[in-house]
Coordinates of C-alpha atoms and ligand atoms in Angstrom, one line a residue:
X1 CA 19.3 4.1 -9.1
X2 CA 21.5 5.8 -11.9
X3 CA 18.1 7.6 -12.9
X4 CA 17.0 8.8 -9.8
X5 CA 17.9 12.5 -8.3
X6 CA 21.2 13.2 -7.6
X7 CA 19.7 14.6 -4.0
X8 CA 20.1 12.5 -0.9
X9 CA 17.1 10.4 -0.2
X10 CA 15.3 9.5 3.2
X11 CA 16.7 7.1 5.0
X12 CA 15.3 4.7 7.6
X13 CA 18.8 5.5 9.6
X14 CA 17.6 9.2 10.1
X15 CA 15.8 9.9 13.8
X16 CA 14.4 13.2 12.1
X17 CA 12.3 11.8 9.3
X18 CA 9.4 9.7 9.1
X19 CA 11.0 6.8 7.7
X20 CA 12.3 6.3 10.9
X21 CA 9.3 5.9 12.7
X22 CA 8.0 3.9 9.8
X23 CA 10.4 1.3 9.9
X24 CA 10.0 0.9 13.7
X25 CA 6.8 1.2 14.5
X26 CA 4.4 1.2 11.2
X27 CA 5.8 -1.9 9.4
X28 CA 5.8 -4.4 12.4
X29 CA 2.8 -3.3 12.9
X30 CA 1.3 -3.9 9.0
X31 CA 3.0 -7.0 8.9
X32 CA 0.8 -8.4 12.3
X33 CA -2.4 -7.1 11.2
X34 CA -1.6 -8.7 7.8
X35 CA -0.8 -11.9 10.1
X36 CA -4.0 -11.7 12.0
X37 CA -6.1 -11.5 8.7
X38 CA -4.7 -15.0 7.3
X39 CA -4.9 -16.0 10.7
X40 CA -8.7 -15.4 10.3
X41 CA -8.8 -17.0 7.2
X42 CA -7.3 -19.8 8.0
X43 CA -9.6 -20.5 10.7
X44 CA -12.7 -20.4 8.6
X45 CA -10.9 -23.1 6.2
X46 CA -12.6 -26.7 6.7
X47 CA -10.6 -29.8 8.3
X48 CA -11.2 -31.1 4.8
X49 CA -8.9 -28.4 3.1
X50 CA -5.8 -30.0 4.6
X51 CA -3.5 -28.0 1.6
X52 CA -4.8 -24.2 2.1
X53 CA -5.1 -24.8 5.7
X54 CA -1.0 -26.1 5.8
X55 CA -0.2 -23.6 3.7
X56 CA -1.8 -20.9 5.2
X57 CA -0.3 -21.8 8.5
X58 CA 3.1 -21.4 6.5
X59 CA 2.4 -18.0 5.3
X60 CA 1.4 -17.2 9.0
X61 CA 5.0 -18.5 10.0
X62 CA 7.0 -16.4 7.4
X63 CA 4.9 -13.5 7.7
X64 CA 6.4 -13.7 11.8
X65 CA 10.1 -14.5 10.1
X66 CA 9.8 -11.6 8.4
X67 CA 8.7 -9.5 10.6
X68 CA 11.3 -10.4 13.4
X69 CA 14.0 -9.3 10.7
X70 CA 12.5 -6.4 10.6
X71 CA 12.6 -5.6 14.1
X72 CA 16.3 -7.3 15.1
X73 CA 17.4 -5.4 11.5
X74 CA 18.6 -8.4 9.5
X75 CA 19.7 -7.7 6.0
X76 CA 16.6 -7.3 3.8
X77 CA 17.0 -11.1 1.5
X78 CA 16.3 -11.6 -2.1
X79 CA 12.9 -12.1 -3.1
X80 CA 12.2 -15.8 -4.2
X81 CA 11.4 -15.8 -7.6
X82 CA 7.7 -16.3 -8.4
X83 CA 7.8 -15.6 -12.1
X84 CA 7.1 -12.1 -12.6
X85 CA 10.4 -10.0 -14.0
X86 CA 10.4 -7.3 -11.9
X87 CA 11.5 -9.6 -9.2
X88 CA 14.9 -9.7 -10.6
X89 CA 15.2 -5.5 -10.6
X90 CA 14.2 -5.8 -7.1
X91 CA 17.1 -8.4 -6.5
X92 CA 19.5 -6.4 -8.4
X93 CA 19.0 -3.4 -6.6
X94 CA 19.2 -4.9 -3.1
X95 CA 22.4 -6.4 -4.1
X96 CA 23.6 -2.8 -5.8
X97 CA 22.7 -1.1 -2.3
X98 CA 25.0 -4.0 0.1
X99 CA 22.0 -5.3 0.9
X100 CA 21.0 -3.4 3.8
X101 CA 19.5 -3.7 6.8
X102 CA 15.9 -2.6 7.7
X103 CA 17.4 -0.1 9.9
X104 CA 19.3 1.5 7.4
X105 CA 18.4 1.6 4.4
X106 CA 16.7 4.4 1.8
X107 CA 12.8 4.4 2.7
X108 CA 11.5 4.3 -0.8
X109 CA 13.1 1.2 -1.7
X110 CA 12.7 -0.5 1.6
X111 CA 8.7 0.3 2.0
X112 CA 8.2 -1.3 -1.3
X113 CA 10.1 -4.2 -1.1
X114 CA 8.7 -5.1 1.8
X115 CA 5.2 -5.4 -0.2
X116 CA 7.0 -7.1 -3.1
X117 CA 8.0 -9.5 -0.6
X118 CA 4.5 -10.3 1.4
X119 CA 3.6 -10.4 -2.3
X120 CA 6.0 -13.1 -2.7
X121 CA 4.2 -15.4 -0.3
X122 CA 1.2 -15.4 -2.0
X123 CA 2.1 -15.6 -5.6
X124 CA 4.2 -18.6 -4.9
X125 CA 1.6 -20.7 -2.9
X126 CA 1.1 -24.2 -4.2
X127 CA -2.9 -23.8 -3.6
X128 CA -4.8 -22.0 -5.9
X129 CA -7.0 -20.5 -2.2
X130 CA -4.0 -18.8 -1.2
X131 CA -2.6 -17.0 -4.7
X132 CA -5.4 -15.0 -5.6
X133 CA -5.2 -13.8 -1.6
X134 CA -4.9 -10.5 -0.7
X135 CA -4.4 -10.1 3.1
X136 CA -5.4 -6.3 3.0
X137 CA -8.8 -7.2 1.6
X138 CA -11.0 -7.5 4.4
X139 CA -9.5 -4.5 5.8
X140 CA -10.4 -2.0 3.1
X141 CA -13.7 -3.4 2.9
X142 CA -14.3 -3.3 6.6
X143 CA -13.1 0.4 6.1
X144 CA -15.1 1.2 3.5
X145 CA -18.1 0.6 5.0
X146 CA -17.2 2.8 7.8
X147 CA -17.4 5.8 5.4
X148 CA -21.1 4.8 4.4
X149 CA -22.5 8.9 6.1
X150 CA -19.7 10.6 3.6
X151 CA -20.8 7.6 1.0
X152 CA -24.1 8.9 1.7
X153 CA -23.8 12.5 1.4
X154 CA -22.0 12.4 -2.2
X155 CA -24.3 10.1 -3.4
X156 CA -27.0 12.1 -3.0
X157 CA -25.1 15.3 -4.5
X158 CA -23.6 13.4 -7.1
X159 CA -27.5 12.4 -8.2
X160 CA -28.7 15.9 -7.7
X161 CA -25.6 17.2 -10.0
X162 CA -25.9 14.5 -12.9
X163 CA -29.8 15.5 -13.0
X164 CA -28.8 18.7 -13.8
X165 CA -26.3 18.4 -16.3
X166 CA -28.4 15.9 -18.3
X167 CA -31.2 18.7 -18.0
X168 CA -29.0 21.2 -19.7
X169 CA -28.8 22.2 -23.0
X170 CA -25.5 22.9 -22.2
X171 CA -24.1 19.5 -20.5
X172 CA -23.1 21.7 -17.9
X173 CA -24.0 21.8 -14.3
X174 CA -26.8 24.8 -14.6
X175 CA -30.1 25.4 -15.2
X176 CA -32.0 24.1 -18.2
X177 CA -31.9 27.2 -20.2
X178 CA -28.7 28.8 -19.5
X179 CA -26.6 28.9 -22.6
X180 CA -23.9 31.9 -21.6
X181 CA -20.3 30.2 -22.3
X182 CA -18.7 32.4 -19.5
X183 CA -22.0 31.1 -16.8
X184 CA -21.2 27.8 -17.6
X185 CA -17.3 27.8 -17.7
X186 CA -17.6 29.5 -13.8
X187 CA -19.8 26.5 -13.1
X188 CA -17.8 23.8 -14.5
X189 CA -14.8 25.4 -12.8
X190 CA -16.2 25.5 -9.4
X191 CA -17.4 21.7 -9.4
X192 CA -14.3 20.5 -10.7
X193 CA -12.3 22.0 -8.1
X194 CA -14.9 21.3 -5.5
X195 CA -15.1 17.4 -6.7
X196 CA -10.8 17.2 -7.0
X197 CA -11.0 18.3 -3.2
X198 CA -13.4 15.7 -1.9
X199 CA -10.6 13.8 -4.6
X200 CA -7.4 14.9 -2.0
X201 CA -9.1 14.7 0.8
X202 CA -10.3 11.2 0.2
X203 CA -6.8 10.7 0.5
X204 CA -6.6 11.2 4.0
X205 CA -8.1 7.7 4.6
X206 CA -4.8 5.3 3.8
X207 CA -5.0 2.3 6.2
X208 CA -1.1 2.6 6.4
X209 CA -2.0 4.9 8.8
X210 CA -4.6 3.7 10.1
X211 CA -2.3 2.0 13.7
X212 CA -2.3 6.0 14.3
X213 CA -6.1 6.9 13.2
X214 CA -9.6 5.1 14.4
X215 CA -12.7 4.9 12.3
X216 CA -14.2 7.8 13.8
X217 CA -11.4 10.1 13.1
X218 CA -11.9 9.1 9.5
X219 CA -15.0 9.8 9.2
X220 CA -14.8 13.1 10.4
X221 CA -12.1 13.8 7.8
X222 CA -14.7 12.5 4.9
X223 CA -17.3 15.2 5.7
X224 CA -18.1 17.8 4.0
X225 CA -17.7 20.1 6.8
X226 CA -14.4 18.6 7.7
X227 CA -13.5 19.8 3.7
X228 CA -14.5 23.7 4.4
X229 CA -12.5 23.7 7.2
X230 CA -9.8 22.0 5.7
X231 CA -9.3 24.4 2.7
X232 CA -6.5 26.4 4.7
X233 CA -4.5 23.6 4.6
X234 CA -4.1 23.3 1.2
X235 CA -0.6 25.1 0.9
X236 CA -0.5 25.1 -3.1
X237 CA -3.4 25.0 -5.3
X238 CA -2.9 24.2 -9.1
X239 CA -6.8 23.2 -9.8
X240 CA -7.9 25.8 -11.9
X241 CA -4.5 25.5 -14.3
X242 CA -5.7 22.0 -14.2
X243 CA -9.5 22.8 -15.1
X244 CA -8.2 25.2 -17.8
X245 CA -6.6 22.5 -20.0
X246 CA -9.4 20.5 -19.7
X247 CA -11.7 23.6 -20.4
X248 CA -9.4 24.5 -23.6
X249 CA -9.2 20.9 -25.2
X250 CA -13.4 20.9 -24.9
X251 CA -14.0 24.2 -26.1
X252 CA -11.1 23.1 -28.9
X253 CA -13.7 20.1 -29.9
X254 CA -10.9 17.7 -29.7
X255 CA -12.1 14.3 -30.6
X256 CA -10.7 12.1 -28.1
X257 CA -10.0 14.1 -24.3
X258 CA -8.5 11.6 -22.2
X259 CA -8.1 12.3 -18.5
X260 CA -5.9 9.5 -16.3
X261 CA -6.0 8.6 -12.7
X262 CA -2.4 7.0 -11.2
X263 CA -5.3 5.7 -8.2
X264 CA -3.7 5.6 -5.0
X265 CA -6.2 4.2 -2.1
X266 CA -9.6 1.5 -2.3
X267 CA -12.4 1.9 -0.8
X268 CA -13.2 5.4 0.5
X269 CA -10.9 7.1 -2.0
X270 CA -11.4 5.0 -5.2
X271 CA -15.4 5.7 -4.3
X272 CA -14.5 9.8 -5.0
X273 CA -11.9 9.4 -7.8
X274 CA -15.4 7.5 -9.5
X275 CA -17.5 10.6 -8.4
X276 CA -14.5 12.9 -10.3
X277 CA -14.4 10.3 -13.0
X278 CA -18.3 10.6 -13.8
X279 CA -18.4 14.5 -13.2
X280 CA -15.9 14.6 -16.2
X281 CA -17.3 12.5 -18.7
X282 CA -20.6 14.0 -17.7
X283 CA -19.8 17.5 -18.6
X284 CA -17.2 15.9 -21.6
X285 CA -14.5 18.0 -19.7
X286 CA -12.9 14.1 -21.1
X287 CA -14.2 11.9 -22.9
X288 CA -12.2 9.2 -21.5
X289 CA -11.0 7.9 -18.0
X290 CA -8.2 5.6 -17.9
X291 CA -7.4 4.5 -14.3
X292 CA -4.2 2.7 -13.3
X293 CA -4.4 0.2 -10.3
X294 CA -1.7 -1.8 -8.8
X295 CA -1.3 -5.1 -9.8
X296 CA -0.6 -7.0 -6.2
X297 CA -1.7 -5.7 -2.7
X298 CA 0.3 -2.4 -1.8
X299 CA 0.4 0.0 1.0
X300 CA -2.1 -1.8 2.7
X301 CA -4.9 -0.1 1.1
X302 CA -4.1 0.3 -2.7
X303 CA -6.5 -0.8 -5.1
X304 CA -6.1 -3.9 -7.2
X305 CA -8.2 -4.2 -9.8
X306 CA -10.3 -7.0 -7.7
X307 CA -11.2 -3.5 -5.4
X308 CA -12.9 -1.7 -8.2
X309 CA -15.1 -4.9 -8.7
X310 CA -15.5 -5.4 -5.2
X311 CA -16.7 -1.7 -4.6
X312 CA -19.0 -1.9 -7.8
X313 CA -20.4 -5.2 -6.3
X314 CA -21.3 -3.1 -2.8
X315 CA -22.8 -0.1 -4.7
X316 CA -24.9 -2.5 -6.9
X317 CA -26.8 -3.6 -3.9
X318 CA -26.3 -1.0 -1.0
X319 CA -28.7 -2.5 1.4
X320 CA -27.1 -6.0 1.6
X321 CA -23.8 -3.8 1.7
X322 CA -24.4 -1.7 4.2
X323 CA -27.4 -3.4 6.6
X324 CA -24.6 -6.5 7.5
X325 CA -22.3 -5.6 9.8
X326 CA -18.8 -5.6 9.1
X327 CA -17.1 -8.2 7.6
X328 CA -18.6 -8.2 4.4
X329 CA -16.7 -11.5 3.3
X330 CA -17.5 -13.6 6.2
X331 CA -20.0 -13.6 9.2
X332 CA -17.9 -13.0 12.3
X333 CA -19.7 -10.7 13.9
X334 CA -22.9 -12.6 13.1
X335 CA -24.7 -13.3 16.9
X336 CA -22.4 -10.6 18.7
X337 CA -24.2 -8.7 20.6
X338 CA -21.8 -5.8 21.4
X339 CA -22.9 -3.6 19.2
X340 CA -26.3 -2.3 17.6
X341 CA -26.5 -3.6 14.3
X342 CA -26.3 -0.9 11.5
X343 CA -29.4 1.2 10.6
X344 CA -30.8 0.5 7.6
X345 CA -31.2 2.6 4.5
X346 CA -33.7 4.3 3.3
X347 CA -35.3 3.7 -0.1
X348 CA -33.8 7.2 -1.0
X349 CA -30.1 6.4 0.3
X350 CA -30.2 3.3 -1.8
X351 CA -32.0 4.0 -4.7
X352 CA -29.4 7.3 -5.1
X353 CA -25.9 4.4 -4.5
X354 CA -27.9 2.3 -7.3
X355 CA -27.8 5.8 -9.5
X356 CA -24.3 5.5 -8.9
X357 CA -24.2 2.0 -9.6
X358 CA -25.6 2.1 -12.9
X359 CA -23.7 5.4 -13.7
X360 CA -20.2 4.1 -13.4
X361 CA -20.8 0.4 -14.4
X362 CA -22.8 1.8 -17.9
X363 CA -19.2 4.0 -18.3
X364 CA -17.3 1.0 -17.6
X365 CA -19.3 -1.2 -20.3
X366 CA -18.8 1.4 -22.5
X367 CA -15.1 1.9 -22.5
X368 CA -15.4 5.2 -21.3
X369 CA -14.4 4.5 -17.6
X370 CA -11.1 2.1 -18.2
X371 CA -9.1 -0.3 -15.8
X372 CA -5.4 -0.2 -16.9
X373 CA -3.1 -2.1 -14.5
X374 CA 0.8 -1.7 -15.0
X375 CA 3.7 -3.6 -13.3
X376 CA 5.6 -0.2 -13.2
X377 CA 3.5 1.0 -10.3
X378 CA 4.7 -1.6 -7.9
X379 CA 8.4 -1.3 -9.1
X380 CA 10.8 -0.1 -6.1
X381 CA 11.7 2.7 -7.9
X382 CA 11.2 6.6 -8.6
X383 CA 9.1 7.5 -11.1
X384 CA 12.3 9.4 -12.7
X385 CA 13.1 5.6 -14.0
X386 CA 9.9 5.4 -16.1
X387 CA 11.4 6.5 -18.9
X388 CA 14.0 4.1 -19.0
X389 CA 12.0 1.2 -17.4
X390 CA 8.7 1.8 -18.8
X391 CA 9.0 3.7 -22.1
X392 CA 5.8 2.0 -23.2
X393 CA 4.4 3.5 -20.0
X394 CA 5.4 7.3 -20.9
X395 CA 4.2 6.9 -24.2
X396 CA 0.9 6.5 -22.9
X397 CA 0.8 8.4 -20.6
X398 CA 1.5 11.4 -23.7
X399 CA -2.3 10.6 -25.2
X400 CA -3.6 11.7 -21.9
X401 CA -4.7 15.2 -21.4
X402 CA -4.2 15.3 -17.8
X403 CA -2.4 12.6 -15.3
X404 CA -3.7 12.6 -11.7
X405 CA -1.6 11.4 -9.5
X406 CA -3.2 10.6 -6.1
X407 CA -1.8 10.5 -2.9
X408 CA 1.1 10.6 -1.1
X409 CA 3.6 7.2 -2.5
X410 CA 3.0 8.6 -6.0
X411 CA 4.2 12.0 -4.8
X412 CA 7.0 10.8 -3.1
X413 CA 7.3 8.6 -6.3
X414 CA 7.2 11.8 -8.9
X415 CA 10.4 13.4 -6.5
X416 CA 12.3 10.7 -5.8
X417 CA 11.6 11.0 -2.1
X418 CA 14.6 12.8 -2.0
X419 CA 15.6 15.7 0.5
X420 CA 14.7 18.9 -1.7
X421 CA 14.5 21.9 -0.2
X422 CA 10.8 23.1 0.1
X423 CA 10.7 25.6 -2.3
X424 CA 12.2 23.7 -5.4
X425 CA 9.7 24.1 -8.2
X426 CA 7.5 21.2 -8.7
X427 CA 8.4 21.3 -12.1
X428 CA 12.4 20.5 -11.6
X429 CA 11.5 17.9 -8.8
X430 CA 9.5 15.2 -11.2
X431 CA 13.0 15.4 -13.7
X432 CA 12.0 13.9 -16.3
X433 CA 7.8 14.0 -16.5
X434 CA 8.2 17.7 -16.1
X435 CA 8.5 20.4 -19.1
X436 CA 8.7 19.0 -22.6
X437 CA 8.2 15.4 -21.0
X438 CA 4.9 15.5 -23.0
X439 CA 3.2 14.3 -19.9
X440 CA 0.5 16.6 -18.0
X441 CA 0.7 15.8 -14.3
X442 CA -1.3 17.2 -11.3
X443 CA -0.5 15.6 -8.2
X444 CA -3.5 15.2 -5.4
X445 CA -1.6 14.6 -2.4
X446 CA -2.1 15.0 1.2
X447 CA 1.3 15.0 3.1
X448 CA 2.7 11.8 4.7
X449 CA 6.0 11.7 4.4
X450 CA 9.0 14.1 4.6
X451 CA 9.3 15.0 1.1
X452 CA 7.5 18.9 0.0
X453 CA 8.1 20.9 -3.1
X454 CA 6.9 24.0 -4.5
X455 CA 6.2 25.9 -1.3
X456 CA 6.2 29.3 -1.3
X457 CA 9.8 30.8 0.7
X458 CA 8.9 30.9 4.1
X459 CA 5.9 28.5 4.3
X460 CA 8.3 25.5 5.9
X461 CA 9.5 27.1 8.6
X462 CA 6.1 28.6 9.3
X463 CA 4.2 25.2 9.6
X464 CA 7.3 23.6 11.2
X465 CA 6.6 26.5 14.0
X466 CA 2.7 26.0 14.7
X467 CA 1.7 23.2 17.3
X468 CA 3.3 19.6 16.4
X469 CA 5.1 21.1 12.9
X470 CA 8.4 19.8 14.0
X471 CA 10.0 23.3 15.5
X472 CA 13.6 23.2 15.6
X473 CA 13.7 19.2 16.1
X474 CA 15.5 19.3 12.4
X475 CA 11.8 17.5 11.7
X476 CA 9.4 17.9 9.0
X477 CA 6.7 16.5 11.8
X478 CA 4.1 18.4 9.7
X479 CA 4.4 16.7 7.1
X480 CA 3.4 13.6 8.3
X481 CA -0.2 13.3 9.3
X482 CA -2.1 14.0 6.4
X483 CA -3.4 16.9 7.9
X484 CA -1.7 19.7 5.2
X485 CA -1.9 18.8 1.4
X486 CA -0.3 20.2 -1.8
X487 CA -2.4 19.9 -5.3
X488 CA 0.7 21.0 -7.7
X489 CA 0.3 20.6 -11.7
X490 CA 3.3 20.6 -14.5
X491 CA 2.1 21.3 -18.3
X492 CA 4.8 18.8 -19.9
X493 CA 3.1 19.8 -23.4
X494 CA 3.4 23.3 -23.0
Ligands
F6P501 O1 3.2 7.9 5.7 C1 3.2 6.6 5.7 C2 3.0 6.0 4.4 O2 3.1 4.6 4.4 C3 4.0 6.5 3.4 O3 5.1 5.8 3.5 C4 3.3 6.3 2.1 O4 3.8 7.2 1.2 C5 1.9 6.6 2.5 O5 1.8 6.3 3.8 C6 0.9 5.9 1.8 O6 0.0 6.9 1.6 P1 -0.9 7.0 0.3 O7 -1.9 5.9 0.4 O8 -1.4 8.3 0.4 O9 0.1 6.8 -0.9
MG502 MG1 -1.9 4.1 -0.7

């Protein structure tokens, strides 16, 4: 706490914010469907499994403790201790802060502990069934496969785009022949910023929202047409400062150009962050992608590093993938009859997901595409701390040429989720991984919470006025549906 912002921070207290709202109807609501999946589970488990089966019936029963704390806003407890150190920082701080109740109580810290905690369960089960559990699995699976027309449409331009840069003389993405620098700067340009824009948008698909959002709506927000349209509601746009330091250390010949990816969502959005990866080591805009998952389930849809494998696994054999209907881990649906079973694929559709396939799992082998998990990023706290918690972390983070940030808790992370006014400069609300911090960051974030920097004057008050902004309800209500995004960059090495 003593190295976060000294600006007040949303609250779960506060009618006006989102936290609110959050902690009333969002979390009960994560914590049944959480319920509901080891429910599932459990009923799949053989008689002859009497441990996992006991066990899972326990986690069932605490997962409904907790969430009746929750809703009668008990004090938030300790987290038992299940071995990993940052369970003690999590202690400590509850302890620093009263403890609190769920009611009232700041939002960051709260929304993460209650992760931690559900983490808890599983990382302290006696059977080995229920530790390696993730209760958000099948969910971001099932979701995944819901995306398969966007899936679909970027895997065929994805193909169509890597065809042409091999083709080129110039690795770039233009015709054979063309060797003019200034041709093929324009070109790299507008594909980067095209592919970091599928990137935010992909980030409209968290499952934390998902108990206000149905498949359908998501996949019209993966389109491409849902993207043109969308373009207006990007209120700050950093990409081409962004492209230009990548563009600089190429043209430069630096021998090492690494690009990192703080990865936010699975499924849907880790599929694009790969199609953003690729595009850059294609071209050699890096020549290394270093991406950071979480380390236990988070969010709901977070990836863990199990996801990448999981999603690599789907794209190695698309038709098996995507020809079964949901599910993909077990065959409940198998027999129903109430809905048509999915179309299949054509030899096309697959054999351009198995281009992707070998694409990305070649980088991987390589070491050019790299899986870098970090306790930090499941820590309670504001990424102002990192310094101080994960010095090791920063340090790192300083070989990179460019840190992405996706999504909306890594923004809220980089700000402290504090109260700024709106047109604070990006730069003074990350503290310390702003200027001279070493660090390059570019946030991708579509808006979720309260929390906006870097607007231009005026631009608050003018979305707060159009239809469901907020008005003069003292609420940032625009702010909260992923609908508006903000794509803001800070050169810590200038
Ligand atoms: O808005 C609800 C919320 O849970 C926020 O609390 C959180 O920041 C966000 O969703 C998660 O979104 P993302 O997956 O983009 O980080
Ligand atoms: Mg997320």
């Amino acid at each position: 706490m003593e190295y976060d912002p000294k600006v007040p921070t949303y609250q779960t207290s506060d009618p006006t914010s989102f936290a609110h709202k959050s902690a009333r109807e969002r979390w009960p609501a994560i914590i049944t469907g959480a319920i509901d999946d080891v429910h599932r589970t459990v009923s799949k488990l053989p008689d002859s499994d009497k441990d996992a089966l006991a066990e899972g019936k326990s986690i069932i029963s605490t997962l409904g403790s907790l969430k009746y704390e929750l809703q009668h806003n008990r004090k938030l407890s300790p987290i038992p201790d299940d071995g990993y150190p940052d369970v003690e920082g999590y202690n400590q701080e509850l302890a620093a802060r009263g403890p609190p109740t769920w009611h009232n109580v700041e939002w960051l810290f709260a929304e993460c502990y209650l992760y931690r905690r559900v983490a808890t369960l599983f990382s302290t089960a006696q059977t080995r069934f229920w530790r390696d559990y993730d209760p958000f699995y099948r969910q971001k699976m099932e979701t995944f496969k819901s995306s398969r027309p966007a899936v679909l449409e970027l895997a065929a331009e994805y193909r169509a785009i890597m065809a042409r840069i091999q083709s080129s003389k110039a690795h770039a993405p233009v015709a054979a022949g063309v060797t003019d620098a200034r041709q093929i700067e324009d070109a790299e340009r507008l594909l980067f910023v095209e592919m970091a824009e599928i990137c935010l948008w992909g980030n409209a698909t968290d499952l934390s929202l998902l108990t206000s959002l149905t498949y359908e709506d998501i996949q019209k927000l993966q389109g491409s047409g849902a993207r043109k349209e969308a373009e207006k509601n990007v209120l700050v746009n950093d990409l081409g400062r962004a492209f230009q330091v990548l563009h600089a250390a190429h043209r430069a010949g630096k021998g090492r150009r690494r690009v990192d990816i703080v990865l936010d969502n699975a499924g849907f959005e880790l599929f694009v962050d790969l199609v953003l990866a690729g595009y850059l080591l294609a071209t050699g805009l890096a020549t290394e992608v270093v991406l950071h998952p979480k380390d236990i389930p988070w969010f709901v849809s977070d990836v863990v590093p199990k996801d990448f494998q999981a999603l690599l696994q789907a794209m190695a054999d698309p038709k098996a993938f995507y020809e079964k209907k949901n599910n993909p881990d077990d065959d409940d649906n198998a027999g129903k009859t109430s809905s048509p079973p999915p179309a299949p694929l054509s030899d096309e559709e697959a054999a351009n997901i198995q281009f992707l396939f070998d694409h990305w799992s070649h980088l991987h082998s390589e070491g050019k595409l790299i899986l870098r998990p970090n306790r930090f990023w499941t820590h309670a706290g504001s990424f102002w701390r990192m310094p101080h918690v994960a010095p090791g972390l920063v340090e790192d983070l300083k070989e990179s040429e460019l840190v992405i940030f996706k999504g909306d808790l890594n923004y809220r992370k980089l700000t402290g989720d504090a109260a700024w006014p709106a047109t604070t400069p990006f730069t003074e609300a990350i503290g310390p991984l702003g200027p001279s911090s070493g660090i390059r960051v570019l946030a991708l974030r579509t808006c979720k919470a309260d929390v906006v920097v870097g607007l231009p004057e005026g631009k608050d008050e003018e979305t707060r006025g159009m239809e469901g902004g907020g008005g003069d309800s003292g609420a940032r209500m625009w702010a909260w549906s992923g609908k508006w995004a903000v794509v803001q960059f800070s050169d810590g090495k200038a």
